[in-house]
Short mmCIF file of C-alpha atoms in Angstrom, two decimals:
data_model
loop_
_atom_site.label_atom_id
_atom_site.label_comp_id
_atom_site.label_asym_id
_atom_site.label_seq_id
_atom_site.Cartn_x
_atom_site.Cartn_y
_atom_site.Cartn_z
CA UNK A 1 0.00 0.00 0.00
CA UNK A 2 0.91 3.48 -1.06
CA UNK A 3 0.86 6.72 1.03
CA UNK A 4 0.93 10.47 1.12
CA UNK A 5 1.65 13.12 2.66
CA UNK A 6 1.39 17.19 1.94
CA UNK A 7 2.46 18.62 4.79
CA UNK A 8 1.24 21.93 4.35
CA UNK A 9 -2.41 22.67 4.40
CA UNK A 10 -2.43 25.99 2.89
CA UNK A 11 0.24 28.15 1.66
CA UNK A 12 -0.34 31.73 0.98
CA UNK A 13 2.68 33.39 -1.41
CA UNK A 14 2.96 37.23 -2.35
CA UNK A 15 2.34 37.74 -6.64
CA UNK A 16 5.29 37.06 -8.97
CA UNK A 17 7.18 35.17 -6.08
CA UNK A 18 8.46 31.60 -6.18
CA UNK A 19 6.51 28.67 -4.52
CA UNK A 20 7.29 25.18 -3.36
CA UNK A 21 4.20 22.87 -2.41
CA UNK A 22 5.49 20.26 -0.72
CA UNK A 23 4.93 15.89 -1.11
CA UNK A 24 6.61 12.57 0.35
CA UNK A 25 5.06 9.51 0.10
CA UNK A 26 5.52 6.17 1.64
CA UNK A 27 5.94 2.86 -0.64
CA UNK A 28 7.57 -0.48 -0.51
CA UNK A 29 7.29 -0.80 -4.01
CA UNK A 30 7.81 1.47 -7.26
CA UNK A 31 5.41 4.10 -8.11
CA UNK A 32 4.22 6.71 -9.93
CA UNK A 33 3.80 10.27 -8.77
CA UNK A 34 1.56 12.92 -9.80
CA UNK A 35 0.62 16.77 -8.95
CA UNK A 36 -3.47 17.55 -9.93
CA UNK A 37 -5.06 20.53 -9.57
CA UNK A 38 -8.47 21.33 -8.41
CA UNK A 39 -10.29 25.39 -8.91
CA UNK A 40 -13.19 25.98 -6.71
CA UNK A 41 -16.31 23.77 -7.34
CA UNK A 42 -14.81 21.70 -9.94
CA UNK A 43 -13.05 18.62 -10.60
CA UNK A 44 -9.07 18.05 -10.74
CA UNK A 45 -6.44 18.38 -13.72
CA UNK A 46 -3.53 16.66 -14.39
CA UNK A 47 -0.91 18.98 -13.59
CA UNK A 48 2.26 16.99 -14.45
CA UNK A 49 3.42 13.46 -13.73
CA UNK A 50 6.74 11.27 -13.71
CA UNK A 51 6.85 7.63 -14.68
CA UNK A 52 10.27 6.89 -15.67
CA UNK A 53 13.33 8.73 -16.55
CA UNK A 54 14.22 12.17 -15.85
CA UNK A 55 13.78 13.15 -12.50
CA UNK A 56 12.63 16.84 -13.45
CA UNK A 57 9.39 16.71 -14.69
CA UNK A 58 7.69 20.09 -16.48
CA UNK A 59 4.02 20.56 -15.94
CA UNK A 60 1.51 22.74 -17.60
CA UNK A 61 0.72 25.93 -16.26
CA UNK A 62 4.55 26.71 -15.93
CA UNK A 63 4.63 23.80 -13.15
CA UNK A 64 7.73 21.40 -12.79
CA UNK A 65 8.51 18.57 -9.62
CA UNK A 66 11.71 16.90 -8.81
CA UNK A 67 11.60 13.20 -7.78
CA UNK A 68 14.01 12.16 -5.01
CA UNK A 69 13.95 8.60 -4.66
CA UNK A 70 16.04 9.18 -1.61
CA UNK A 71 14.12 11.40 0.23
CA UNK A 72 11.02 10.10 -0.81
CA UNK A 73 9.41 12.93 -2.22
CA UNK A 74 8.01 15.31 -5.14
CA UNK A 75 7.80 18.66 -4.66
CA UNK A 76 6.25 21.01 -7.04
CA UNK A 77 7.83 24.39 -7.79
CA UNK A 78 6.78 27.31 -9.73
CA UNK A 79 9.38 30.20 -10.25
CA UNK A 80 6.57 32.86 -10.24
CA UNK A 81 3.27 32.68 -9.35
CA UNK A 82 0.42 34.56 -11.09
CA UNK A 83 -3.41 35.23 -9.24
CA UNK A 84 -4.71 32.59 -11.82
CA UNK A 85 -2.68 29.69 -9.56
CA UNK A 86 -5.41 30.12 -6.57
CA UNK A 87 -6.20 26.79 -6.14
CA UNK A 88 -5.52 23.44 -4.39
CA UNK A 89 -3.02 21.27 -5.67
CA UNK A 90 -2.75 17.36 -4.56
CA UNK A 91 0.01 14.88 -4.57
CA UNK A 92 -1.25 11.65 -5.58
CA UNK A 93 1.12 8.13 -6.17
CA UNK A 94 -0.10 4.85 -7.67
CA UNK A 95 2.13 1.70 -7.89
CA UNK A 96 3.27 0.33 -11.28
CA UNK A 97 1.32 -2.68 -11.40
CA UNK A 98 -0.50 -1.18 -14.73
CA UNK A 99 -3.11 -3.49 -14.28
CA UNK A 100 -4.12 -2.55 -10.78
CA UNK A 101 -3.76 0.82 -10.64
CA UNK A 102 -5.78 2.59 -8.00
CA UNK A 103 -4.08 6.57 -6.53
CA UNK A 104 -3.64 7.52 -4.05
CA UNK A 105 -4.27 10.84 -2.93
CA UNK A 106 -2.86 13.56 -0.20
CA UNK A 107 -5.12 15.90 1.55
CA UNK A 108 -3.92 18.65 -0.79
CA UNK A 109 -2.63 22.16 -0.30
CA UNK A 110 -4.95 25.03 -0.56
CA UNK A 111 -2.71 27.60 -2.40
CA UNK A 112 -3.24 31.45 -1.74
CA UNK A 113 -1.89 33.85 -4.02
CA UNK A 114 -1.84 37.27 -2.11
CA UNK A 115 -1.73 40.27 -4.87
CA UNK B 1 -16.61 17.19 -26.67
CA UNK B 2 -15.44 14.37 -25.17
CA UNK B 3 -15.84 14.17 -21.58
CA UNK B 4 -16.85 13.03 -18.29
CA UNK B 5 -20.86 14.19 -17.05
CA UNK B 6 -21.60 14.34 -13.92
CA UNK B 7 -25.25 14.91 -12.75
CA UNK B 8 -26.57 16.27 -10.76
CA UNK B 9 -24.28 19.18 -9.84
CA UNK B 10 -26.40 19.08 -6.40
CA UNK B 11 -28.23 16.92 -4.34
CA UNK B 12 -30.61 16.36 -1.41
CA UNK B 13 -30.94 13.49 0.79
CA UNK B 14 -33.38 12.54 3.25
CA UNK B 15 -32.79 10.42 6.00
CA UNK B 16 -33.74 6.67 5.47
CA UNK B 17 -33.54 7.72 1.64
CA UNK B 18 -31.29 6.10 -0.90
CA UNK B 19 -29.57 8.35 -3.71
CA UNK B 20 -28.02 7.80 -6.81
CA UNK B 21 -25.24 10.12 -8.28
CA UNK B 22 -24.91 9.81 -12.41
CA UNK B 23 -21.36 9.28 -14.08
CA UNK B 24 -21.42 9.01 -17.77
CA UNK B 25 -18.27 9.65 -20.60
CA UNK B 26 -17.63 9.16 -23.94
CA UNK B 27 -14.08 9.18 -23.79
CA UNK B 28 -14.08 5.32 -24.51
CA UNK B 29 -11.97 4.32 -21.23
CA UNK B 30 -12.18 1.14 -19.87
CA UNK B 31 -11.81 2.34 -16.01
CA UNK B 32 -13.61 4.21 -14.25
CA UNK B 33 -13.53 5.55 -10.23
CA UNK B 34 -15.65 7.34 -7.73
CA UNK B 35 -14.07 9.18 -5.08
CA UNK B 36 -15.20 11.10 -2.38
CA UNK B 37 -13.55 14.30 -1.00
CA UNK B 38 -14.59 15.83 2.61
CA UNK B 39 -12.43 19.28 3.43
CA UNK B 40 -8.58 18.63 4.82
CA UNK B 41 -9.28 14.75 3.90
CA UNK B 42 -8.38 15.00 0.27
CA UNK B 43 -9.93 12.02 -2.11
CA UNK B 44 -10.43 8.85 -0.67
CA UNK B 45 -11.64 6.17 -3.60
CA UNK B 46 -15.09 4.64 -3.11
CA UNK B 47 -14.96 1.83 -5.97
CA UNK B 48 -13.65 1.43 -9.20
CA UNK B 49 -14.13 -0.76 -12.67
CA UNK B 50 -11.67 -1.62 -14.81
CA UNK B 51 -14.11 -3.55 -17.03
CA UNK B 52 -17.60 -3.69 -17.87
CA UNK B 53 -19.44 -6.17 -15.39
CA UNK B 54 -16.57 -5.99 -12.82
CA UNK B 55 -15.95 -3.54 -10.18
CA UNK B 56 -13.79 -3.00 -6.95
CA UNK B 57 -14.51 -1.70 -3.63
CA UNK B 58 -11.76 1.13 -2.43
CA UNK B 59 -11.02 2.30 1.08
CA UNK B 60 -14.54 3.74 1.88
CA UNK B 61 -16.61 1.06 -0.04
CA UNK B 62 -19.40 0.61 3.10
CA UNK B 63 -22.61 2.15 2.60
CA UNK B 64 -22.26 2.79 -1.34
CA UNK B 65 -22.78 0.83 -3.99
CA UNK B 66 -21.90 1.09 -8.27
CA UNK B 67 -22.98 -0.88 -11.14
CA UNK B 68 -21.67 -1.31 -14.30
CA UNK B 69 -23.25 -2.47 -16.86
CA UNK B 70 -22.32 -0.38 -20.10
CA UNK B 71 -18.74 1.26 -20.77
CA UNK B 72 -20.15 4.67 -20.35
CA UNK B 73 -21.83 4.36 -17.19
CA UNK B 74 -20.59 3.90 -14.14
CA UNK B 75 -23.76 5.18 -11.50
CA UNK B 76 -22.60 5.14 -7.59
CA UNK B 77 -25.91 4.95 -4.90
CA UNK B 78 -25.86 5.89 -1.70
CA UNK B 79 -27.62 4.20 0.46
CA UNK B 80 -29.28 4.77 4.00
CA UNK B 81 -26.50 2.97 5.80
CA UNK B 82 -23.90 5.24 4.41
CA UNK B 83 -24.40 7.09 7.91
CA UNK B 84 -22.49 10.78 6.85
CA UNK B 85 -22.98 11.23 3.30
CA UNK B 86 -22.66 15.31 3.15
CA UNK B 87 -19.51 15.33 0.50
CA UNK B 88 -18.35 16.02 -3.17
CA UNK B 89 -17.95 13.22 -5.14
CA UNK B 90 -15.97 12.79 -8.15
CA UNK B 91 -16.10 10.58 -11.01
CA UNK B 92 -13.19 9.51 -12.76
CA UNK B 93 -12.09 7.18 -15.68
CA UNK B 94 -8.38 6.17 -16.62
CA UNK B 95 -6.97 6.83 -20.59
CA UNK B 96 -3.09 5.53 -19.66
CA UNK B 97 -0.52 5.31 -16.54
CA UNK B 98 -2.21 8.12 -13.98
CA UNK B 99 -4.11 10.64 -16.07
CA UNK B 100 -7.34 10.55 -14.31
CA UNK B 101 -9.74 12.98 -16.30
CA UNK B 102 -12.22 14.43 -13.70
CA UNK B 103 -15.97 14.88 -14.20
CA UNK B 104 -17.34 18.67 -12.39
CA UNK B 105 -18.12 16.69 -8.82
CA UNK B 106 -21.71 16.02 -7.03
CA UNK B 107 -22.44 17.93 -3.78
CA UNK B 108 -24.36 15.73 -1.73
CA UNK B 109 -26.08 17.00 1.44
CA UNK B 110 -28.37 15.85 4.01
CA UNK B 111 -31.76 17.35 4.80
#
């Protein structure tokens, strides 16, 4: 079984200034990692995710996440947030098992972007 | 468009009552999901199908129940023993590895 966590419940950030949402998850086995993204009263959008390869992964939305096998987590980053980013982002993982695959969720981080 | 259709956007339930919460797409995917979200508790998964005629409870299975019997459809009911139902519920299906694409959520609510 897969886990998550997002430590940070909200984060409120000025205009135009960086952000870093952060997400480690727990797994005995390998997995996938995503970032979605959910605006108010509607449902969530893929965001970016990694599956293989590089470890820098670029999102839409001017998004990107680093996975650290290591450390166990997948932060997303965005050099310079705009008013438009309001929203709540979630970490979700899923293991590799194709064939089974059920993700897992965090309890997201409400995002705040304060003009 | 291709899509996922939720419907409807809200709904009422009375005590004792059973509901049932709509989930169609066209977007020709075999799997489909229903997940629940309650504030600071993120999405916790309900059931899911990965084929028609076979489904799969998820972490919160007790007190709902799915069906389904067409590719398309994929209708979640919840019934009276499903003792806190207030929520928004999401509807999901599966194209390749992870990209869930989300239908516009169900707020349920008790009367």
């Amino acid at each position: 079984a897969q886990s998550v966590t997002q430590l940070d419940s909200q984060v409120p950030v000025f205009e135009e200034a960086p952000v870093e949402l952060r997400c480690n998850y727990s797994s005995s086995v390998s997995v996938y990692l995503f970032w979605y993204v959910q605006y108010p009263n509607q449902g969530l959008q893929l965001l970016l995710k990694y599956l293989s390869g590089s470890t820098l992964v670029k999102g839409i939305n001017g998004f990107e996440a680093e996975f650290n096998k290591s450390q166990t987590s997948f932060h997303l980053r965005k050099p310079s947030v705009h008013i438009s980013d309001t929203a709540e982002y979630f970490c979700a993982v899923s293991d590799t098992n194709f064939g089974n695959e059920k993700l897992t969720f965090g309890t997201g981080t409400r995002l705040t972007i304060i003009p | 468009d291709g899509g996922i259709t939720q419907s409807p956007k809200y709904l009422f339930r009375k005590e004792g009552q059973n509901v049932t919460l709509s989930c169609e797409q066209n977007l020709n995917h075999d799997a489909m999901y229903w997940y629940r979200q309650d504030p600071g508790q993120g999405l916790r998964l309900i059931y899911y199908s990965q084929i028609v005629n076979d489904f799969q409870k998820g972490d919160i299975a007790e007190g709902y129940s799915v069906s389904r019997e067409k590719k398309e459809s994929f209708p979640l009911t919840v019934t009276s023993a499903q003792k806190n139902p207030t929520a928004f519920y999401l509807c999901a299906s599966r194209r390749d590895r992870g990209k869930l694409f989300f239908g516009s959520g169900t707020q349920l609510s008790v009367l």
